[in-house]
Amino acid sequence: LSNLEEILMSSDIGVSTTYQILEDLREIAASCADEKLDADDVDCVLRGTLIQALGDFPNTKEPQQSNYNPCAINFSTSQSELPSVIFVMGANGMGKTTTIGKLAYRLREENKLKVLLCAADTFRAAAVEQLQEWAVRAGTDIV
């Protein structure tokens, strides 16, 4: 668990979410003491805890389930609202551009939102070209 804790902390999901994941894993491990947890068990706990932490309804501002999280991201859903902006920053090589591309695809496909990407990391070689490729893959616009 110490390796997992280090990975979660370095992935910047937050201290409380990290501790919740580890606590959930400890509880599950204690409840089935005769069996070892496998990778699927850990994956299931990670997914469940992250869904609870982020909220399970990104396309509405009304709670639909008991795991309503007022801190979850609520995206603009009508043209009369101001646009939602997600600013992504981090160290080199952490997968920011890939995450942006995948997030853009999911917001467009699953949430039917209009997505516009903006390249701001223009100092890195091929940064703009890489984001342009993700915009094509995601079917979104880019400026």
PDB file of C-alpha atoms in Angstrom:
ATOM      1  CA  LEU A   1       0.000   0.000   0.000  1.00  0.00           C
ATOM      2  CA  SER A   2       2.896   2.385   0.538  1.00  0.00           C
ATOM      3  CA  ASN A   3       3.785   2.194  -3.178  1.00  0.00           C
ATOM      4  CA  LEU A   4       0.164   2.876  -4.106  1.00  0.00           C
ATOM      5  CA  GLU A   5       0.038   5.787  -1.668  1.00  0.00           C
ATOM      6  CA  GLU A   6       3.132   7.316  -3.279  1.00  0.00           C
ATOM      7  CA  ILE A   7       1.667   6.874  -6.768  1.00  0.00           C
ATOM      8  CA  LEU A   8      -1.668   8.420  -5.774  1.00  0.00           C
ATOM      9  CA  MET A   9      -0.017  11.360  -4.037  1.00  0.00           C
ATOM     10  CA  SER A  10       2.201  12.051  -7.034  1.00  0.00           C
ATOM     11  CA  SER A  11      -0.814  11.859  -9.363  1.00  0.00           C
ATOM     12  CA  ASP A  12      -2.243  14.904  -7.579  1.00  0.00           C
ATOM     13  CA  ILE A  13      -5.703  13.515  -6.779  1.00  0.00           C
ATOM     14  CA  GLY A  14      -5.537  14.962  -3.295  1.00  0.00           C
ATOM     15  CA  VAL A  15      -4.641  13.798   0.173  1.00  0.00           C
ATOM     16  CA  SER A  16      -8.206  13.057   1.319  1.00  0.00           C
ATOM     17  CA  THR A  17      -9.023  11.028  -1.812  1.00  0.00           C
ATOM     18  CA  THR A  18      -5.752   9.117  -1.491  1.00  0.00           C
ATOM     19  CA  TYR A  19      -6.471   8.254   2.145  1.00  0.00           C
ATOM     20  CA  GLN A  20     -10.058   7.264   1.288  1.00  0.00           C
ATOM     21  CA  ILE A  21      -8.813   4.867  -1.402  1.00  0.00           C
ATOM     22  CA  LEU A  22      -6.277   3.331   0.979  1.00  0.00           C
ATOM     23  CA  GLU A  23      -8.876   3.025   3.761  1.00  0.00           C
ATOM     24  CA  ASP A  24     -11.343   1.352   1.373  1.00  0.00           C
ATOM     25  CA  LEU A  25      -8.642  -1.118   0.327  1.00  0.00           C
ATOM     26  CA  ARG A  26      -7.763  -1.878   3.954  1.00  0.00           C
ATOM     27  CA  GLU A  27     -11.449  -2.510   4.794  1.00  0.00           C
ATOM     28  CA  ILE A  28     -11.891  -4.835   1.818  1.00  0.00           C
ATOM     29  CA  ALA A  29      -8.664  -6.685   2.637  1.00  0.00           C
ATOM     30  CA  ALA A  30      -9.769  -7.118   6.264  1.00  0.00           C
ATOM     31  CA  SER A  31     -13.204  -8.404   5.244  1.00  0.00           C
ATOM     32  CA  CYS A  32     -11.741 -11.165   3.090  1.00  0.00           C
ATOM     33  CA  ALA A  33      -8.701 -12.096   5.165  1.00  0.00           C
ATOM     34  CA  ASP A  34      -8.434 -15.583   3.608  1.00  0.00           C
ATOM     35  CA  GLU A  35      -8.013 -14.155   0.093  1.00  0.00           C
ATOM     36  CA  LYS A  36      -5.476 -11.699  -1.279  1.00  0.00           C
ATOM     37  CA  LEU A  37      -6.612  -8.652  -3.205  1.00  0.00           C
ATOM     38  CA  ASP A  38      -5.753  -8.826  -6.876  1.00  0.00           C
ATOM     39  CA  ALA A  39      -5.297  -6.040  -9.423  1.00  0.00           C
ATOM     40  CA  ASP A  40      -9.000  -6.129 -10.370  1.00  0.00           C
ATOM     41  CA  ASP A  41      -9.996  -5.545  -6.741  1.00  0.00           C
ATOM     42  CA  VAL A  42      -7.683  -2.545  -6.476  1.00  0.00           C
ATOM     43  CA  ASP A  43      -8.943  -1.194  -9.823  1.00  0.00           C
ATOM     44  CA  CYS A  44     -12.549  -1.505  -8.662  1.00  0.00           C
ATOM     45  CA  VAL A  45     -11.858   0.392  -5.431  1.00  0.00           C
ATOM     46  CA  LEU A  46      -9.931   3.098  -7.309  1.00  0.00           C
ATOM     47  CA  ARG A  47     -12.745   3.616  -9.794  1.00  0.00           C
ATOM     48  CA  GLY A  48     -15.451   3.669  -7.138  1.00  0.00           C
ATOM     49  CA  THR A  49     -13.675   6.126  -4.891  1.00  0.00           C
ATOM     50  CA  LEU A  50     -12.759   8.443  -7.765  1.00  0.00           C
ATOM     51  CA  ILE A  51     -16.345   8.434  -9.060  1.00  0.00           C
ATOM     52  CA  GLN A  52     -17.560   9.389  -5.591  1.00  0.00           C
ATOM     53  CA  ALA A  53     -14.884  12.074  -5.255  1.00  0.00           C
ATOM     54  CA  LEU A  54     -15.581  13.648  -8.637  1.00  0.00           C
ATOM     55  CA  GLY A  55     -19.341  13.186  -8.683  1.00  0.00           C
ATOM     56  CA  ASP A  56     -21.261  10.953 -11.047  1.00  0.00           C
ATOM     57  CA  PHE A  57     -23.196  13.516 -13.041  1.00  0.00           C
ATOM     58  CA  PRO A  58     -21.025  16.054 -14.890  1.00  0.00           C
ATOM     59  CA  ASN A  59     -23.833  17.315 -17.127  1.00  0.00           C
ATOM     60  CA  THR A  60     -26.236  18.668 -14.500  1.00  0.00           C
ATOM     61  CA  LYS A  61     -26.280  20.805 -11.376  1.00  0.00           C
ATOM     62  CA  GLU A  62     -28.952  18.773  -9.611  1.00  0.00           C
ATOM     63  CA  PRO A  63     -28.077  15.846  -7.376  1.00  0.00           C
ATOM     64  CA  GLN A  64     -29.310  12.627  -8.953  1.00  0.00           C
ATOM     65  CA  GLN A  65     -27.807  10.110  -6.571  1.00  0.00           C
ATOM     66  CA  SER A  66     -26.794   9.814  -2.959  1.00  0.00           C
ATOM     67  CA  ASN A  67     -23.145  10.440  -3.887  1.00  0.00           C
ATOM     68  CA  TYR A  68     -23.833  14.065  -4.871  1.00  0.00           C
ATOM     69  CA  ASN A  69     -20.657  16.093  -4.525  1.00  0.00           C
ATOM     70  CA  PRO A  70     -21.044  19.880  -4.597  1.00  0.00           C
ATOM     71  CA  CYS A  71     -17.302  20.165  -5.341  1.00  0.00           C
ATOM     72  CA  ALA A  72     -17.633  18.214  -8.600  1.00  0.00           C
ATOM     73  CA  ILE A  73     -17.107  20.086 -11.849  1.00  0.00           C
ATOM     74  CA  ASN A  74     -20.365  21.408 -13.262  1.00  0.00           C
ATOM     75  CA  PHE A  75     -20.043  22.249 -16.937  1.00  0.00           C
ATOM     76  CA  SER A  76     -22.085  24.882 -18.733  1.00  0.00           C
ATOM     77  CA  THR A  77     -24.988  23.178 -20.460  1.00  0.00           C
ATOM     78  CA  SER A  78     -26.747  26.004 -22.251  1.00  0.00           C
ATOM     79  CA  GLN A  79     -25.664  28.718 -24.637  1.00  0.00           C
ATOM     80  CA  SER A  80     -26.834  31.415 -22.215  1.00  0.00           C
ATOM     81  CA  GLU A  81     -24.221  30.406 -19.612  1.00  0.00           C
ATOM     82  CA  LEU A  82     -20.612  31.471 -19.646  1.00  0.00           C
ATOM     83  CA  PRO A  83     -18.300  28.755 -20.976  1.00  0.00           C
ATOM     84  CA  SER A  84     -16.517  26.416 -18.601  1.00  0.00           C
ATOM     85  CA  VAL A  85     -12.737  26.567 -18.723  1.00  0.00           C
ATOM     86  CA  ILE A  86     -10.390  23.811 -17.614  1.00  0.00           C
ATOM     87  CA  PHE A  87      -6.811  24.949 -17.157  1.00  0.00           C
ATOM     88  CA  VAL A  88      -4.310  22.072 -17.110  1.00  0.00           C
ATOM     89  CA  MET A  89      -0.794  22.525 -15.839  1.00  0.00           C
ATOM     90  CA  GLY A  90       1.982  20.277 -14.614  1.00  0.00           C
ATOM     91  CA  ALA A  91       5.514  19.106 -15.108  1.00  0.00           C
ATOM     92  CA  ASN A  92       6.882  17.980 -18.462  1.00  0.00           C
ATOM     93  CA  GLY A  93       6.099  14.437 -19.523  1.00  0.00           C
ATOM     94  CA  MET A  94       3.164  13.915 -17.161  1.00  0.00           C
ATOM     95  CA  GLY A  95       0.576  13.250 -19.896  1.00  0.00           C
ATOM     96  CA  LYS A  96      -1.242  16.583 -19.837  1.00  0.00           C
ATOM     97  CA  THR A  97      -1.807  16.777 -23.583  1.00  0.00           C
ATOM     98  CA  THR A  98      -3.000  13.178 -23.770  1.00  0.00           C
ATOM     99  CA  THR A  99      -5.368  13.758 -20.842  1.00  0.00           C
ATOM    100  CA  ILE A 100      -6.701  16.922 -22.488  1.00  0.00           C
ATOM    101  CA  GLY A 101      -7.391  15.013 -25.702  1.00  0.00           C
ATOM    102  CA  LYS A 102      -9.170  12.180 -23.914  1.00  0.00           C
ATOM    103  CA  LEU A 103     -11.167  14.587 -21.762  1.00  0.00           C
ATOM    104  CA  ALA A 104     -12.188  16.591 -24.844  1.00  0.00           C
ATOM    105  CA  TYR A 105     -13.393  13.417 -26.537  1.00  0.00           C
ATOM    106  CA  ARG A 106     -15.421  12.310 -23.504  1.00  0.00           C
ATOM    107  CA  LEU A 107     -16.994  15.729 -22.983  1.00  0.00           C
ATOM    108  CA  ARG A 108     -18.016  15.866 -26.638  1.00  0.00           C
ATOM    109  CA  GLU A 109     -19.161  12.248 -26.986  1.00  0.00           C
ATOM    110  CA  GLU A 110     -20.640  11.406 -23.604  1.00  0.00           C
ATOM    111  CA  ASN A 111     -21.856  14.801 -22.457  1.00  0.00           C
ATOM    112  CA  LYS A 112     -22.674  16.289 -25.874  1.00  0.00           C
ATOM    113  CA  LEU A 113     -20.768  19.454 -25.017  1.00  0.00           C
ATOM    114  CA  LYS A 114     -19.056  21.744 -27.486  1.00  0.00           C
ATOM    115  CA  VAL A 115     -15.316  21.664 -26.807  1.00  0.00           C
ATOM    116  CA  LEU A 116     -12.653  24.137 -27.897  1.00  0.00           C
ATOM    117  CA  LEU A 117      -8.980  23.367 -27.246  1.00  0.00           C
ATOM    118  CA  CYS A 118      -6.331  26.057 -26.909  1.00  0.00           C
ATOM    119  CA  ALA A 119      -2.606  25.388 -27.186  1.00  0.00           C
ATOM    120  CA  ALA A 120      -0.707  27.338 -24.551  1.00  0.00           C
ATOM    121  CA  ASP A 121       2.456  25.210 -24.200  1.00  0.00           C
ATOM    122  CA  THR A 122       4.048  26.751 -27.251  1.00  0.00           C
ATOM    123  CA  PHE A 123       7.625  26.598 -25.916  1.00  0.00           C
ATOM    124  CA  ARG A 124       7.851  22.822 -26.178  1.00  0.00           C
ATOM    125  CA  ALA A 125       8.755  21.448 -29.597  1.00  0.00           C
ATOM    126  CA  ALA A 126       5.687  20.075 -31.423  1.00  0.00           C
ATOM    127  CA  ALA A 127       3.318  21.035 -28.579  1.00  0.00           C
ATOM    128  CA  VAL A 128       0.843  22.765 -30.881  1.00  0.00           C
ATOM    129  CA  GLU A 129       1.005  19.960 -33.437  1.00  0.00           C
ATOM    130  CA  GLN A 130       0.375  17.338 -30.761  1.00  0.00           C
ATOM    131  CA  LEU A 131      -2.710  19.174 -29.475  1.00  0.00           C
ATOM    132  CA  GLN A 132      -3.925  19.664 -33.071  1.00  0.00           C
ATOM    133  CA  GLU A 133      -3.748  15.891 -33.558  1.00  0.00           C
ATOM    134  CA  TRP A 134      -5.769  15.323 -30.383  1.00  0.00           C
ATOM    135  CA  ALA A 135      -8.346  17.873 -31.571  1.00  0.00           C
ATOM    136  CA  VAL A 136      -8.739  15.879 -34.796  1.00  0.00           C
ATOM    137  CA  ARG A 137      -9.070  12.603 -32.874  1.00  0.00           C
ATOM    138  CA  ALA A 138     -11.605  14.110 -30.462  1.00  0.00           C
ATOM    139  CA  GLY A 139     -13.543  15.902 -33.194  1.00  0.00           C
ATOM    140  CA  THR A 140     -13.159  19.284 -31.522  1.00  0.00           C
ATOM    141  CA  ASP A 141     -12.077  22.746 -32.568  1.00  0.00           C
ATOM    142  CA  ILE A 142      -8.697  24.252 -31.653  1.00  0.00           C
ATOM    143  CA  VAL A 143      -7.368  27.802 -31.547  1.00  0.00           C
TER     144      VAL A 143
END
